[in-house]
Amino acid sequence: MTAAGTFIPAFSQSQEQAGAGIPARGLAVYEEKGGFKPYEFSRHAVGDNDILIEILYAGICHSDLHHVFGDWGKEEYPMVPGHEIAGRVVQVGRNVKKFKVGDMAGVGCMVNSCGTCAECADGKEQYCRDVVLTYHDHDQFHGGEVTQGGYSDKIVVTEKFAARIPDGAQLEKVAPLLCAGITTYSPLHYAGVGKGDKVGVAGFGGLGHMAVQYAVALGAEVTVFDITEDKRADAGKMGAVHYVNVNNPEELKGLDGTLDFILSTIPASYDPAMYLKMLKRDGQLGIVGLPAFANMPRLSVSSLVFQGNRKVFGSQIGGMKETQEMLDYSVKNNIYPQVEVIRAEGKAVDEAYGNVADGKVRFRYVIDMKTLK
Ligand code: NDP
Ligand code: ZN
């Protein structure tokens, strides 16, 4: 099945069958329980519109954990996760215009789309029915090959789905912008957040700490919601004015009807109605956090009617034009994730996964792919 749920026809090939590919190495999980181990596979050959990127850094997104552990349904293994990729262009196809060898390039959650539908025409490729995700997908433009992600040494991608990394960017910090950055930048702009708006960010992790920085840069007064005391000082340092530990009922008092926009990045079970109530009339609740299907939060019709004239919308990453805009803006304004760089070894990645699951990460792990053995 592709991301959009379409059946891949019988001529689909596995990567091994496709042949004539470029040998690649990475770290894969071989079963739902996790446990990263070395994996050798192949990337498809560099086509006329493709570039070959030597991957230097790959971020660990909570979505990677959801995929590895099968939170969103049955997955295929071996799986090389990773959709926050920064690296160097080492080969270009003959029609490539955007890149030359030696340029820095970033790849996020998608590597192709149909290019002709209304979503693609609108620059919203992430909503194309034929979008090909960077990993855990079947690439119908390459014979149905299984896509593998950024915890690897190289990737081949159509130039359209690679973003130019501006000169002077802090490369290890750029990788997470390709998912955590765009996924928060996009809904803040979609909602029209501006100067003086009162903005809530629920879930102060990899995505949440980017949302805080973008909202502060837009001139908003930011309130952070999380489940721990440990991050209160970090929120203040990033410019948030208020911090609410939602496990303390006292801190939730007086918040109803006070916020213009709330972005939920929460990856676990919670009550969206609590946040809906905090919105002013005409306020908006944007949702990007996607918990495991087994724990999916519900929002009842009665909540929507009783808190009338408030809007709720979901959002997925961002299109390629907006991704480039986000990258240029972030580098220019020195907006980066706070990262901890780890070695490309199974044990180190396993440990990082444990820390993300336990809420011990500050705020994003990035794997130094140059250390892959
Ligand atoms: P992180 O684990 O880095 O951050 C999640 C944060 O939410 C943590 O700080 C966590 O606290 C906090 N949290 C957990 N439960 C609650 C709660 N009940 N109330 C308030 N805060 C809570 O995850 P990411 O930021 O990487 O990803 C977040 C979610 O967004 C995931 O579900 C991911 O799959 C999804 N996602 C969606 C995308 C999209 O396009 N829509 C793109 C990328 C990710 P603690 O650390 O203490 O556990
Ligand atoms: Zn992600």
mmCIF file of N, CA and C and ligand atoms in Angstrom, residues 61 63 83-84 179, ligand 2:
data_model
loop_
_atom_site.group_PDB
_atom_site.id
_atom_site.type_symbol
_atom_site.label_atom_id
_atom_site.label_comp_id
_atom_site.label_asym_id
_atom_site.label_seq_id
_atom_site.Cartn_x
_atom_site.Cartn_y
_atom_site.Cartn_z
ATOM 1 N N CYS A 61 12.743 11.768 14.782
ATOM 2 C CA CYS A 61 11.420 12.349 15.035
ATOM 3 C C CYS A 61 10.582 11.342 15.828
ATOM 4 N N SER A 63 7.744 10.545 15.143
ATOM 5 C CA SER A 63 7.066 9.727 14.121
ATOM 6 C C SER A 63 7.872 8.466 13.810
ATOM 7 N N HIS A 83 13.367 10.967 8.395
ATOM 8 C CA HIS A 83 12.873 11.917 7.394
ATOM 9 C C HIS A 83 13.253 13.351 7.768
ATOM 10 N N GLU A 84 14.400 13.446 8.447
ATOM 11 C CA GLU A 84 14.981 14.766 8.724
ATOM 12 C C GLU A 84 16.437 14.664 8.285
ATOM 13 N N CYS A 179 11.510 18.334 9.204
ATOM 14 C CA CYS A 179 10.203 17.826 9.641
ATOM 15 C C CYS A 179 9.693 18.677 10.804
HETATM 16 ZN ZN ZN B 2 8.912 13.814 11.634
#
